[in-house]
DNA sequence: GGCGCTATATAGCACTTGCTATACTTTCGA
DNA sequence: TCGAAAGTATAGCAAGTGCTATATAGCGCC
């Protein structure tokens, strides 16, 4: 699994690409969440992850299993979940991207609460090129 | 099923909302595609839909069945697929929204081909408020 | 009119992401 | 220390979206 997901692969067409991005979106959300919890509480417990993701605890466990399969996290039974180096890098990138998208939407005149909601869906589909364009807008046109 | 999907429901949080949008995205893509094919060829055949969506023909059939369940399309065995009034309205809205998002990204400096790719994923997560903000940018700042 | 090609439908499988119910471990207080 | 509460894992189910393989219907051509 490459360090960056979306930008490497070039699926057949825009629909296939969007499907690809959607499959990765969940992983990105979980990784960011685990990173946040680790920073806040020192560790990420399954129960906390489930609560914040608004899913049941077994659902969280199942998704965490996928994170482990993908090499993004580790965990031992009845212990907390920890990000691998790769997972931590992904979490940082996801968090930065989220902040950029939210800030960009707000700059475009979108109310903050709606910017936050929309960004959660949009961010997973923003390529590096588009993200850079957003950053350019944020930096230049004060 | 309301005429507009995303903007009506208010799921528990941003993650639930993003999941909601994702479930609707496929329907939107199919509906838009069927609308396009009907306009171009006079009717939308399963084989053409499958080809353009880059999925197998049985997969297209299954998704069309869901469209029919949701009241967005109709079809008789071994005949073409047709949009209901509601489906046609949705198709129009989806097409307009897609155009707006693409145009907006291009205005932000994103190359056209990348704008097209990213828009396919982004558009399904753009609320009416954000879409209006995009339109405002397109109209005002010439 | 019937034969074959094409289009469509159906069956059956895999995987993902949800859920509830239940079993098991850990932890903490009495 | 031991038992209950809390946390975690597992089992089993549903729905959605993919796929391949196969059956069936429609259509055109001889």
Coordinates of C-alpha atoms (C1' of nucleotides) in Angstrom, one line a residue:
Chain A
X1 CA 0.0 0.0 0.0
X2 CA 1.5 3.3 -1.1
X3 CA 1.8 6.2 1.2
X4 CA -0.8 8.1 -0.8
X5 CA -3.8 6.3 -2.1
X6 CA -5.8 8.3 -4.6
X7 CA -3.1 10.0 -6.5
X8 CA -1.1 6.9 -7.5
X9 CA -3.8 4.7 -9.1
X10 CA -5.4 5.6 -12.4
X11 CA -8.6 3.6 -12.7
X12 CA -10.3 3.2 -16.0
X13 CA -12.6 6.2 -15.7
X14 CA -14.0 8.8 -13.4
X15 CA -16.6 6.5 -12.0
X16 CA -14.2 3.7 -11.2
X17 CA -11.9 6.3 -9.6
X18 CA -14.7 7.7 -7.5
X19 CA -15.5 4.2 -6.3
X20 CA -11.9 3.7 -5.5
X21 CA -11.8 6.9 -3.4
X22 CA -14.9 5.8 -1.6
X23 CA -13.3 2.5 -0.5
X24 CA -10.4 4.5 0.9
X25 CA -12.5 7.1 2.6
X26 CA -13.4 4.9 5.6
X27 CA -9.8 4.0 6.2
X28 CA -8.8 7.6 6.2
X29 CA -11.5 8.6 8.6
X30 CA -10.6 5.8 11.0
X31 CA -6.9 6.6 10.8
X32 CA -7.5 10.3 11.5
X33 CA -9.8 9.4 14.4
X34 CA -7.3 7.0 15.9
X35 CA -4.6 9.7 15.6
X36 CA -6.8 12.2 17.3
X37 CA -7.7 9.9 20.2
X38 CA -4.1 8.9 20.7
X39 CA -3.1 12.5 20.9
X40 CA -5.9 13.4 23.3
X41 CA -6.1 10.4 25.6
X42 CA -2.8 8.7 25.1
X43 CA -4.4 5.7 23.4
X44 CA -7.2 4.8 21.2
X45 CA -9.7 2.3 22.6
X46 CA -12.2 0.5 20.4
X47 CA -15.1 1.8 22.4
X48 CA -14.0 5.5 22.0
X49 CA -13.4 5.0 18.2
X50 CA -16.9 3.4 17.9
X51 CA -18.5 6.2 19.8
X52 CA -16.9 9.0 17.8
X53 CA -17.5 7.3 14.5
X54 CA -21.1 6.8 15.5
X55 CA -21.0 3.1 14.7
X56 CA -21.4 0.0 17.0
X57 CA -18.4 -1.4 18.7
X58 CA -18.4 -4.6 16.5
X59 CA -18.4 -2.5 13.4
X60 CA -15.4 -0.5 14.7
X61 CA -13.6 -3.7 15.5
X62 CA -14.2 -5.0 12.0
X63 CA -13.0 -1.8 10.4
X64 CA -9.9 -1.8 12.6
X65 CA -9.2 -5.3 11.4
X66 CA -9.1 -3.9 7.9
X67 CA -6.8 -1.2 9.0
X68 CA -4.5 -3.9 10.4
X69 CA -4.7 -5.9 7.2
X70 CA -3.7 -2.7 5.2
X71 CA -0.7 -2.1 7.5
X72 CA -2.1 1.2 8.9
X73 CA -2.6 0.1 12.5
X74 CA -1.7 -2.5 15.0
X75 CA -3.5 -3.9 18.1
X76 CA -3.5 -6.8 20.5
X77 CA -6.7 -8.3 21.8
X78 CA -8.4 -6.3 24.5
X79 CA -5.8 -3.6 24.1
X80 CA -5.8 -0.2 22.4
X81 CA -5.3 0.5 18.7
X82 CA -2.0 2.1 17.5
X83 CA -1.1 3.5 14.2
X84 CA 1.9 2.3 12.3
X85 CA 4.3 4.8 10.9
X86 CA 2.5 4.6 7.6
X87 CA -0.8 5.1 9.4
X88 CA 0.4 8.1 11.3
X89 CA 1.7 9.7 8.1
X90 CA -1.7 9.1 6.5
X91 CA -3.5 10.5 9.5
X92 CA -1.4 13.7 9.3
X93 CA -2.1 14.1 5.7
X94 CA -5.8 13.5 6.1
X95 CA -6.0 16.0 8.9
X96 CA -4.1 18.7 7.0
X97 CA -6.3 18.1 3.9
X98 CA -9.4 18.3 6.0
X99 CA -8.3 21.6 7.5
X100 CA -7.5 23.0 4.0
X101 CA -10.8 22.0 2.5
X102 CA -12.8 23.5 5.4
X103 CA -10.8 26.7 5.3
X104 CA -11.2 26.9 1.6
X105 CA -15.0 26.4 1.8
X106 CA -15.3 29.1 4.4
X107 CA -13.2 31.4 2.2
X108 CA -15.7 30.7 -0.5
X109 CA -18.5 32.0 1.7
X110 CA -19.8 28.8 3.1
X111 CA -20.9 28.9 6.8
X112 CA -18.5 27.2 9.1
X113 CA -20.9 24.4 10.2
X114 CA -21.9 23.5 6.7
X115 CA -18.2 23.7 5.5
X116 CA -17.4 21.2 8.2
X117 CA -20.2 18.8 7.1
X118 CA -19.5 19.1 3.3
X119 CA -15.7 18.8 3.8
X120 CA -16.1 15.4 5.4
X121 CA -17.4 14.1 2.2
X122 CA -15.5 16.2 -0.2
X123 CA -12.0 15.8 1.2
X124 CA -11.7 12.2 0.2
X125 CA -12.1 13.1 -3.5
X126 CA -9.8 16.1 -3.7
X127 CA -6.6 15.2 -5.6
X128 CA -3.3 16.7 -4.8
X129 CA -3.5 19.1 -7.7
X130 CA -6.9 20.4 -6.6
X131 CA -5.7 20.6 -3.0
X132 CA -2.8 22.7 -4.1
X133 CA -5.1 25.0 -6.0
X134 CA -7.2 25.4 -2.8
X135 CA -4.0 26.2 -0.8
X136 CA -3.0 28.7 -3.5
X137 CA -6.4 30.5 -3.1
X138 CA -6.0 30.5 0.7
X139 CA -2.5 31.9 0.6
X140 CA -2.7 34.5 -2.2
X141 CA -6.0 36.2 -2.2
X142 CA -6.1 37.5 1.3
Chain B
X1 CA -38.2 9.6 -1.3
X2 CA -37.9 13.4 -1.5
X3 CA -36.9 15.2 -4.6
X4 CA -33.6 16.1 -3.1
X5 CA -31.6 13.6 -1.0
X6 CA -28.7 15.1 0.8
X7 CA -30.2 18.4 1.9
X8 CA -33.3 17.0 3.6
X9 CA -31.9 14.5 6.0
X10 CA -29.9 15.5 9.0
X11 CA -28.0 12.4 10.2
X12 CA -26.4 12.3 13.6
X13 CA -23.0 13.6 12.6
X14 CA -20.7 14.4 9.7
X15 CA -19.6 10.8 9.3
X16 CA -23.1 9.4 9.1
X17 CA -23.9 12.2 6.7
X18 CA -21.0 11.3 4.4
X19 CA -22.1 7.6 4.5
X20 CA -25.6 8.7 3.6
X21 CA -24.3 10.7 0.6
X22 CA -22.2 7.8 -0.5
X23 CA -25.2 5.5 -0.7
X24 CA -27.0 8.1 -2.9
X25 CA -24.0 8.8 -5.1
X26 CA -24.4 5.6 -7.2
X27 CA -28.1 6.3 -7.8
X28 CA -27.3 9.8 -8.9
X29 CA -24.6 8.6 -11.3
X30 CA -27.0 6.0 -12.9
X31 CA -29.8 8.4 -13.2
X32 CA -27.6 11.0 -14.9
X33 CA -26.2 8.3 -17.2
X34 CA -29.7 7.1 -18.1
X35 CA -30.7 10.6 -18.9
X36 CA -27.7 11.2 -21.1
X37 CA -28.3 8.0 -23.0
X38 CA -31.9 8.7 -23.5
X39 CA -31.1 12.1 -24.9
X40 CA -28.4 10.8 -27.2
X41 CA -29.8 7.5 -28.4
X42 CA -33.5 7.8 -27.7
X43 CA -33.4 5.1 -25.1
X44 CA -31.1 3.7 -22.4
X45 CA -30.3 0.0 -22.8
X46 CA -28.8 -2.0 -20.0
X47 CA -25.8 -2.9 -22.1
X48 CA -25.0 0.8 -22.8
X49 CA -25.4 1.8 -19.2
X50 CA -23.1 -1.0 -18.1
X51 CA -20.5 -0.1 -20.6
X52 CA -20.4 3.6 -19.7
X53 CA -20.4 2.9 -16.0
X54 CA -17.6 0.5 -16.5
X55 CA -19.4 -2.3 -14.7
X56 CA -20.6 -5.7 -15.9
X57 CA -24.1 -6.0 -17.3
X58 CA -25.5 -8.0 -14.3
X59 CA -24.2 -5.3 -12.0
X60 CA -25.9 -2.6 -14.0
X61 CA -29.1 -4.7 -14.0
X62 CA -28.9 -4.9 -10.2
X63 CA -28.4 -1.2 -9.7
X64 CA -31.3 -0.5 -12.1
X65 CA -33.4 -2.7 -9.9
X66 CA -32.6 -0.4 -7.0
X67 CA -33.5 2.6 -9.1
X68 CA -36.8 1.1 -9.8
X69 CA -37.3 0.3 -6.1
X70 CA -36.6 3.9 -5.3
X71 CA -39.1 5.2 -7.9
X72 CA -36.5 6.8 -10.1
X73 CA -36.8 4.6 -13.1
X74 CA -39.0 2.0 -14.8
X75 CA -38.3 -0.8 -17.2
X76 CA -39.9 -3.9 -18.6
X77 CA -37.9 -7.1 -19.1
X78 CA -35.7 -7.0 -22.3
X79 CA -36.7 -3.4 -22.8
X80 CA -34.9 -0.1 -22.2
X81 CA -34.7 1.8 -19.0
X82 CA -36.7 5.0 -18.5
X83 CA -36.6 7.7 -15.9
X84 CA -39.7 8.6 -13.9
X85 CA -40.5 12.3 -13.6
X86 CA -38.7 12.2 -10.3
X87 CA -35.8 10.5 -11.8
X88 CA -35.6 13.0 -14.6
X89 CA -35.7 15.9 -12.2
X90 CA -32.9 14.3 -10.2
X91 CA -30.9 13.7 -13.4
X92 CA -31.2 17.4 -14.3
X93 CA -30.1 18.5 -10.9
X94 CA -27.2 16.1 -10.9
X95 CA -26.1 17.3 -14.3
X96 CA -26.3 20.9 -13.4
X97 CA -24.4 20.4 -10.2
X98 CA -21.7 18.4 -12.0
X99 CA -21.2 21.3 -14.5
X100 CA -21.1 23.8 -11.7
X101 CA -18.5 21.9 -9.7
X102 CA -16.3 21.3 -12.8
X103 CA -16.5 24.9 -13.8
X104 CA -15.7 26.1 -10.3
X105 CA -12.7 23.9 -10.0
X106 CA -11.4 25.1 -13.4
X107 CA -11.9 28.7 -12.2
X108 CA -9.8 27.8 -9.1
X109 CA -7.0 26.9 -11.5
X110 CA -7.5 23.1 -11.7
X111 CA -6.7 21.6 -15.1
X112 CA -9.8 20.5 -16.9
X113 CA -9.1 16.8 -16.9
X114 CA -8.4 16.7 -13.2
X115 CA -11.4 18.9 -12.5
X116 CA -13.5 16.4 -14.3
X117 CA -12.1 13.5 -12.3
X118 CA -12.3 15.2 -8.9
X119 CA -15.8 16.6 -9.6
X120 CA -17.2 13.1 -10.0
X121 CA -16.4 12.3 -6.4
X122 CA -16.9 15.8 -4.9
X123 CA -20.3 16.6 -6.4
X124 CA -22.2 14.1 -4.4
X125 CA -21.0 15.8 -1.2
X126 CA -21.7 19.4 -2.1
X127 CA -24.7 20.8 -0.2
X128 CA -27.1 23.3 -1.8
X129 CA -25.5 26.1 0.3
X130 CA -22.0 25.2 -0.9
X131 CA -23.2 24.8 -4.5
X132 CA -24.7 28.3 -4.3
X133 CA -21.4 29.6 -3.0
X134 CA -19.7 28.1 -6.0
X135 CA -22.2 29.6 -8.4
X136 CA -21.7 33.0 -6.7
X137 CA -18.0 32.8 -7.3
X138 CA -18.5 31.8 -11.0
X139 CA -21.0 34.6 -11.6
X140 CA -19.4 37.5 -9.7
X141 CA -15.7 37.4 -10.0
X142 CA -15.3 37.4 -13.7
Chain C
dG1 C1' -40.7 -20.3 -39.8
dG2 C1' -36.8 -21.4 -37.7
dC3 C1' -31.8 -20.6 -36.4
dG4 C1' -28.3 -18.0 -34.4
dC5 C1' -26.6 -13.9 -32.5
dT6 C1' -27.3 -10.4 -29.2
dA7 C1' -29.3 -8.6 -25.2
dT8 C1' -31.1 -9.4 -20.8
dA9 C1' -32.1 -11.9 -16.7
dT10 C1' -30.9 -15.0 -13.0
dA11 C1' -28.0 -17.7 -9.9
dG12 C1' -24.5 -17.9 -7.0
dC13 C1' -20.3 -16.2 -5.0
dA14 C1' -17.1 -12.6 -2.6
dC15 C1' -16.3 -8.6 0.0
dT16 C1' -17.6 -4.4 2.7
dT17 C1' -20.0 -2.1 6.2
dG18 C1' -23.7 -2.0 9.0
dC19 C1' -26.4 -4.3 13.0
dT20 C1' -27.7 -7.3 17.4
dA21 C1' -26.8 -11.0 20.5
dT22 C1' -23.6 -13.3 23.0
dA23 C1' -19.2 -15.0 24.8
dC24 C1' -15.0 -13.8 26.8
dT25 C1' -11.3 -10.7 29.2
dT26 C1' -9.9 -7.2 31.9
dT27 C1' -10.3 -4.1 35.6
dC28 C1' -11.7 -2.3 39.7
dG29 C1' -14.0 -2.0 44.0
dA30 C1' -15.9 -4.3 48.1
Chain D
dT1 C1' -9.3 -12.0 46.3
dC2 C1' -13.2 -12.4 44.0
dG3 C1' -17.2 -11.0 41.6
dA4 C1' -19.6 -7.5 38.9
dA5 C1' -19.1 -4.0 35.5
dA6 C1' -17.0 -2.5 31.5
dG7 C1' -14.6 -3.4 27.5
dT8 C1' -13.6 -6.4 23.5
dA9 C1' -14.2 -10.2 20.4
dT10 C1' -17.0 -13.4 17.8
dA11 C1' -21.0 -15.2 15.5
dG12 C1' -24.5 -14.5 12.4
dC13 C1' -27.6 -11.6 9.7
dA14 C1' -28.9 -7.9 6.1
dA15 C1' -28.1 -4.9 2.3
dG16 C1' -25.3 -3.1 -1.3
dT17 C1' -22.1 -3.6 -5.1
dG18 C1' -19.0 -6.0 -7.6
dC19 C1' -18.0 -10.4 -10.4
dT20 C1' -18.6 -14.9 -13.6
dA21 C1' -21.4 -18.4 -15.5
dT22 C1' -25.5 -19.7 -17.4
dA23 C1' -30.3 -19.6 -18.9
dT24 C1' -33.7 -17.2 -21.5
dA25 C1' -36.0 -13.8 -24.5
dG26 C1' -35.9 -10.9 -28.7
dC27 C1' -34.6 -10.0 -33.3
dG28 C1' -32.8 -10.3 -37.8
dC29 C1' -31.7 -13.0 -41.6
dC30 C1' -31.8 -17.0 -44.4

